[in-house]
CSV table of C-alpha atoms in Angstrom, one decimal:
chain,number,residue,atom,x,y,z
A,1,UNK,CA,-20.5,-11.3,31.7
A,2,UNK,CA,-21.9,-7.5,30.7
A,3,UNK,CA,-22.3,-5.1,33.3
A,4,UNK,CA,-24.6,-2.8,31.3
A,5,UNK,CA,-24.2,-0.2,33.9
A,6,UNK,CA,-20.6,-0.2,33.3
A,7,UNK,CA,-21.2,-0.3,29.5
A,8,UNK,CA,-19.8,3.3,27.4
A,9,UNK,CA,-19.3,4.2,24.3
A,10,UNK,CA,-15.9,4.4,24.3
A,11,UNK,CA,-13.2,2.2,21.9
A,12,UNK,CA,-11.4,-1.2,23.0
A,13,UNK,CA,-7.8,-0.9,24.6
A,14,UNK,CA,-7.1,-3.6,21.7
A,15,UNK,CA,-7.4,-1.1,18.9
A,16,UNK,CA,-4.6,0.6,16.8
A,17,UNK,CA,-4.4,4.5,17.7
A,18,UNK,CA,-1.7,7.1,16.4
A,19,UNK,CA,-0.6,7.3,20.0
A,20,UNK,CA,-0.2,3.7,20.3
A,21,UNK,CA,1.8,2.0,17.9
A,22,UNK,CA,4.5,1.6,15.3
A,23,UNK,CA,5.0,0.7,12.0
A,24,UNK,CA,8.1,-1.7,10.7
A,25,UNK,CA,9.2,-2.4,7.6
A,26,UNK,CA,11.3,-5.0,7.2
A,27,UNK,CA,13.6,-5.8,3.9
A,28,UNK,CA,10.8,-4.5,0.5
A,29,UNK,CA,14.0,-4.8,-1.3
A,30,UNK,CA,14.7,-5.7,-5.2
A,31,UNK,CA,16.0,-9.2,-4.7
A,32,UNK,CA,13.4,-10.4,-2.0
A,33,UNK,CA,10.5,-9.2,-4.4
A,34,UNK,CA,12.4,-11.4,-7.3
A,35,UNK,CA,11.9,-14.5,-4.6
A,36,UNK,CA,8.7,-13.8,-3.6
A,37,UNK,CA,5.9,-16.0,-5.2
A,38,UNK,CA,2.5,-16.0,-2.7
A,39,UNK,CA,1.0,-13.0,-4.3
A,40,UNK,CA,0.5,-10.4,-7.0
A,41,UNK,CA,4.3,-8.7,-6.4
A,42,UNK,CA,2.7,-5.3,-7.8
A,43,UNK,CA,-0.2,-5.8,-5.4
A,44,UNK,CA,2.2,-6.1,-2.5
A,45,UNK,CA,4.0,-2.8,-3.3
A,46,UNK,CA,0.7,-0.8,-3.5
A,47,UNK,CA,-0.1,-2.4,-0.1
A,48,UNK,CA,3.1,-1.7,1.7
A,49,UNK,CA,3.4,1.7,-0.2
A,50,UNK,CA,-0.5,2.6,1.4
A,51,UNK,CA,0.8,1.6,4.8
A,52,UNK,CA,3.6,4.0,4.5
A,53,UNK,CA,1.5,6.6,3.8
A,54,UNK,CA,-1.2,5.5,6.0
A,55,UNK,CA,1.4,6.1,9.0
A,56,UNK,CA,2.7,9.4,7.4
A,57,UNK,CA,-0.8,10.8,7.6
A,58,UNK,CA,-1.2,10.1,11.3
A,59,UNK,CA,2.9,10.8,12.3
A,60,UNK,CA,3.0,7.3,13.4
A,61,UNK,CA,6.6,6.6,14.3
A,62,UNK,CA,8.1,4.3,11.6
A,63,UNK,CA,11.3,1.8,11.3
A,64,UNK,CA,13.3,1.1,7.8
A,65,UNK,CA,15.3,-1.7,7.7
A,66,UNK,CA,16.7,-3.8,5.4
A,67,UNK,CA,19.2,-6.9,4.9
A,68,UNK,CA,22.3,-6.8,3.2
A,69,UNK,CA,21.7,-3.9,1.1
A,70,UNK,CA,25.2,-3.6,-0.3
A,71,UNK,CA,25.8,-7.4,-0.6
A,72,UNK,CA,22.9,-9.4,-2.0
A,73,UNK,CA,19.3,-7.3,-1.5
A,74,UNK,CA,19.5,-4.1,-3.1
A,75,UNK,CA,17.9,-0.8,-1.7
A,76,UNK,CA,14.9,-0.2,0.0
A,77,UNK,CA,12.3,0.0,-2.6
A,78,UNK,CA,12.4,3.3,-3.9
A,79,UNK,CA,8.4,4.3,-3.7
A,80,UNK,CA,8.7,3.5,0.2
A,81,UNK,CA,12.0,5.7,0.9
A,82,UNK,CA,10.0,8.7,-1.0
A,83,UNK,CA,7.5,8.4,1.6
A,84,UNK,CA,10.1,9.1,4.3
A,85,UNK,CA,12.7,10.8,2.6
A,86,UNK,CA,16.2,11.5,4.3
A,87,UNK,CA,14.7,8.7,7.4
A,88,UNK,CA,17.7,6.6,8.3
A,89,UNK,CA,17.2,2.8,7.3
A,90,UNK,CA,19.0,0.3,9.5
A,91,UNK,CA,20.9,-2.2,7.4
A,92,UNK,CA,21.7,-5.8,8.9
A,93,UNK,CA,23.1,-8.8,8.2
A,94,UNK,CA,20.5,-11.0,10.6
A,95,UNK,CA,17.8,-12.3,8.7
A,96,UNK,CA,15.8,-12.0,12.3
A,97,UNK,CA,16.0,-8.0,12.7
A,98,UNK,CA,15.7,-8.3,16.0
A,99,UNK,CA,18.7,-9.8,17.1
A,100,UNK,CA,20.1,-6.3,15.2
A,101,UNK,CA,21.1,-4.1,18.4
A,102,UNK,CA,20.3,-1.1,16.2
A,103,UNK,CA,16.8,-2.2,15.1
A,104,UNK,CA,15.8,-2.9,18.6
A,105,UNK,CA,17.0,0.1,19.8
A,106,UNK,CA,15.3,2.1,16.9
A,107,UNK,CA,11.8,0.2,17.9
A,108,UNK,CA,12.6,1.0,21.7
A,109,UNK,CA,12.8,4.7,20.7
A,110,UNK,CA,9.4,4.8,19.6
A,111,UNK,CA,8.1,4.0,23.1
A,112,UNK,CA,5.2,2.3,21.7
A,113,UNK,CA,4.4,-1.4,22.6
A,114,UNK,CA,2.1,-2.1,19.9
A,115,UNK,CA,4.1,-3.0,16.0
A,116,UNK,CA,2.7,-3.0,13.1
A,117,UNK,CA,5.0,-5.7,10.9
A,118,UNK,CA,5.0,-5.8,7.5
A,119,UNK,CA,8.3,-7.5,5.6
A,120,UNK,CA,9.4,-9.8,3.0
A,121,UNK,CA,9.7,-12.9,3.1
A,122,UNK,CA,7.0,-13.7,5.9
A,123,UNK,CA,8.2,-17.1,6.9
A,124,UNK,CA,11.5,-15.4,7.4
A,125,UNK,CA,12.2,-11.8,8.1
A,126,UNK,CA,8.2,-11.4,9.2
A,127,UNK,CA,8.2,-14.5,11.8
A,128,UNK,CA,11.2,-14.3,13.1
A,129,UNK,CA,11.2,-10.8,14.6
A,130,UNK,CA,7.6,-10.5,15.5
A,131,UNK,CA,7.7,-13.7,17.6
A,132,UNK,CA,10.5,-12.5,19.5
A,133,UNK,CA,9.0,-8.9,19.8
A,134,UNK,CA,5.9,-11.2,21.0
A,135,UNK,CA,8.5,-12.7,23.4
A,136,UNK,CA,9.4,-9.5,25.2
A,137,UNK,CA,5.9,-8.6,26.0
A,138,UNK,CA,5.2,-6.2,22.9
A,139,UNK,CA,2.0,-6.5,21.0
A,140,UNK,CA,2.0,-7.5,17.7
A,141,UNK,CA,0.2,-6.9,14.2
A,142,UNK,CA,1.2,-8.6,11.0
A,143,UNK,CA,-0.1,-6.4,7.8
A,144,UNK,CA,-0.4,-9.8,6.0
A,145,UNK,CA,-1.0,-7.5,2.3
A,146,UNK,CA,2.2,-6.0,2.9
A,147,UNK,CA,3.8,-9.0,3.6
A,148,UNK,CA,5.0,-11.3,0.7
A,149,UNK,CA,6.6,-15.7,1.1
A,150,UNK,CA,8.0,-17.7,-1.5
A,151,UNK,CA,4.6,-19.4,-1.8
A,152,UNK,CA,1.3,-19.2,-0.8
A,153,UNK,CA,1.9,-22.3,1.3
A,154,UNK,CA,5.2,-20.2,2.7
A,155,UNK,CA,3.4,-16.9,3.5
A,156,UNK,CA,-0.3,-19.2,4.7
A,157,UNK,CA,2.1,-21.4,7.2
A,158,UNK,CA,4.0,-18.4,8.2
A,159,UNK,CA,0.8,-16.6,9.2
A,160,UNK,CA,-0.5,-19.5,10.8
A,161,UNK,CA,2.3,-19.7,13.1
A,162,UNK,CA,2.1,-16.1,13.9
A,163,UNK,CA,-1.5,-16.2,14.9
A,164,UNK,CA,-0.9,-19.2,17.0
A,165,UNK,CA,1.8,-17.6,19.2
A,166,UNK,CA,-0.6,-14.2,19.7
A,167,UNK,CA,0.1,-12.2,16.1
A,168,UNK,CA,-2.7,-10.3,15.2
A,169,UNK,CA,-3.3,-10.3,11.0
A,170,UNK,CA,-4.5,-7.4,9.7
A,171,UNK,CA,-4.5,-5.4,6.4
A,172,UNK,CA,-2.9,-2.2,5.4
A,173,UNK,CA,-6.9,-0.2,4.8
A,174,UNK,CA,-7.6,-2.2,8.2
A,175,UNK,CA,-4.8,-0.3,9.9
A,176,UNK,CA,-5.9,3.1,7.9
A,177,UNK,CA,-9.5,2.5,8.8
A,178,UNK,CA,-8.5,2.0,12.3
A,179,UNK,CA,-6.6,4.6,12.7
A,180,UNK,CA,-8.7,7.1,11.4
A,181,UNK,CA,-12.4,5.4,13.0
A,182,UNK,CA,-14.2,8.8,12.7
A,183,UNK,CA,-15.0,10.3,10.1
A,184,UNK,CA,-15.3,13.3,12.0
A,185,UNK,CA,-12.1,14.0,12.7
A,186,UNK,CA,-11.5,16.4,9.9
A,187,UNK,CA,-7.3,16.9,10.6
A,188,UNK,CA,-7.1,13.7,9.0
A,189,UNK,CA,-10.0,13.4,6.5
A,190,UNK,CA,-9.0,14.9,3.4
A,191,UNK,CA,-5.2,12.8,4.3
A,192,UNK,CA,-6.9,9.7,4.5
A,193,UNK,CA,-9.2,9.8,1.4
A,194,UNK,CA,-6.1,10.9,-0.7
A,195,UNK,CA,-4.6,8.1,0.6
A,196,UNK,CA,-7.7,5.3,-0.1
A,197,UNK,CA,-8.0,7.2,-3.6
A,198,UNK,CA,-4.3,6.5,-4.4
A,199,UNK,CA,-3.8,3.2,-3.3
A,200,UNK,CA,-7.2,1.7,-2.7
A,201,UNK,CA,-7.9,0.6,-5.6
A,202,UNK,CA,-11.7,-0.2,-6.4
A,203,UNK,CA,-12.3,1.2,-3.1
A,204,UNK,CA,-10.4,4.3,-4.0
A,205,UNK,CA,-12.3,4.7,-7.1
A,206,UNK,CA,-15.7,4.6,-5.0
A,207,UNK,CA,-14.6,7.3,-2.9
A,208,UNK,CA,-13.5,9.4,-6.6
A,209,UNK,CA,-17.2,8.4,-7.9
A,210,UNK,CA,-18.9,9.8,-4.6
A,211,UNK,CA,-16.8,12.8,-4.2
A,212,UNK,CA,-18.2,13.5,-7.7
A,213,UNK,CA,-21.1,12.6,-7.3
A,214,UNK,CA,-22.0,13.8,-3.6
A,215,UNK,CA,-19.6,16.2,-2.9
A,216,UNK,CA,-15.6,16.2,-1.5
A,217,UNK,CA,-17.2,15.1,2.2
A,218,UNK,CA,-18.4,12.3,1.1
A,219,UNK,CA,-17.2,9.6,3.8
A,220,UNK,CA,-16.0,6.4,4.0
């Protein structure tokens, strides 16, 4: 029941802030692309490639990780390692990262309790660490765009089963959006709307068209 007297104008504890949260990548590798069939593959590297630079812009601590690099995988995708260039990636052999001491112990590091997922494949190397992140009291968002099954069904189910267990979905511009919140803050305007131009596609265009148009403070 509202109290209106208590009522400000002040954000939810729920919502994503710089201060707040961290962002996980989890195995955008060659050979899980090749197996990974519930989406536009090319629209999936644009998405986790905005979310990279979405937590660039705002210095939100970041973990790399991949699975058998060396062995079966391949690298981390090359346009994500530009974004953080010389950032060490933790390599495992656990297809759930975090039974991976290292991983853990990178995500401890942050000190945030709020991770932002985002991994192929989801009914995999998504599930299983967010669930048990879930499981040790951490909150937990699932950028479903970034994010990539075997099949729609695969990557649907997987989500499904997220969301049921507490998993919050969201999307990579949701996450940027959030983030930011205010146009207002200047620091991170220009940042963010080179960001949405780059990667947002139609969205991005909109912003080129009104910047044109209007003038480089256009917002939103």
């Amino acid at each position: 029941m509202v109290n209106i007297s208590e009522v400000t104008a002040a954000p939810s504890p729920d919502l994503l802030t710089p201060d707040n949260c961290a962002v996980l990548f989890v195995d955008h590798q060659p050979q899980m692309f090749f197996g990974t069939g519930s989406g536009d593959r090319t629209a999936i590297i644009n998405a986790t490639v905005g979310l990279a630079k979405t937590a660039k812009v705002f210095d939100v601590p970041t973990v790399l990780s991949t699975v058998a690099a060396e062995s079966f995988s391949g690298p981390l995708m090359p346009q994500l390692a530009d974004v953080f260039p010389g950032q060490k990636i933790v390599d495992r052999s656990t297809m759930n990262a975090w039974e991976d001491e290292a991983f853990v112990e990178a995500v401890k590091a942050t000190g945030r309790k709020k991770l932002v997922i985002a991994g192929l494949w989801t009914e995999v190397c998504v599930v299983l660490p967010a669930l048990s992140a879930l499981a040790q009291g951490y909150e937990v968002y699932v950028v479903t765009d970034a994010s990539g099954g075997v099949s729609p069904q695969a990557h649907e189910h997987a989500v499904q089963r997220m969301v049921q267990a507490g998993v919050v979905p969201v999307t990579w511009v949701q996450v940027l959006l959030e983030l930011q919140r205010d146009w207002a803050r200047t620091e991170t305007y220009m940042p963010v709307m080179d960001v949405v131009k780059q990667n947002g596609g139609t969205y991005g265009l909109g912003v080129v068209y009104a910047q044109a148009v209007i003038g480089e403070h256009a917002a939103g």
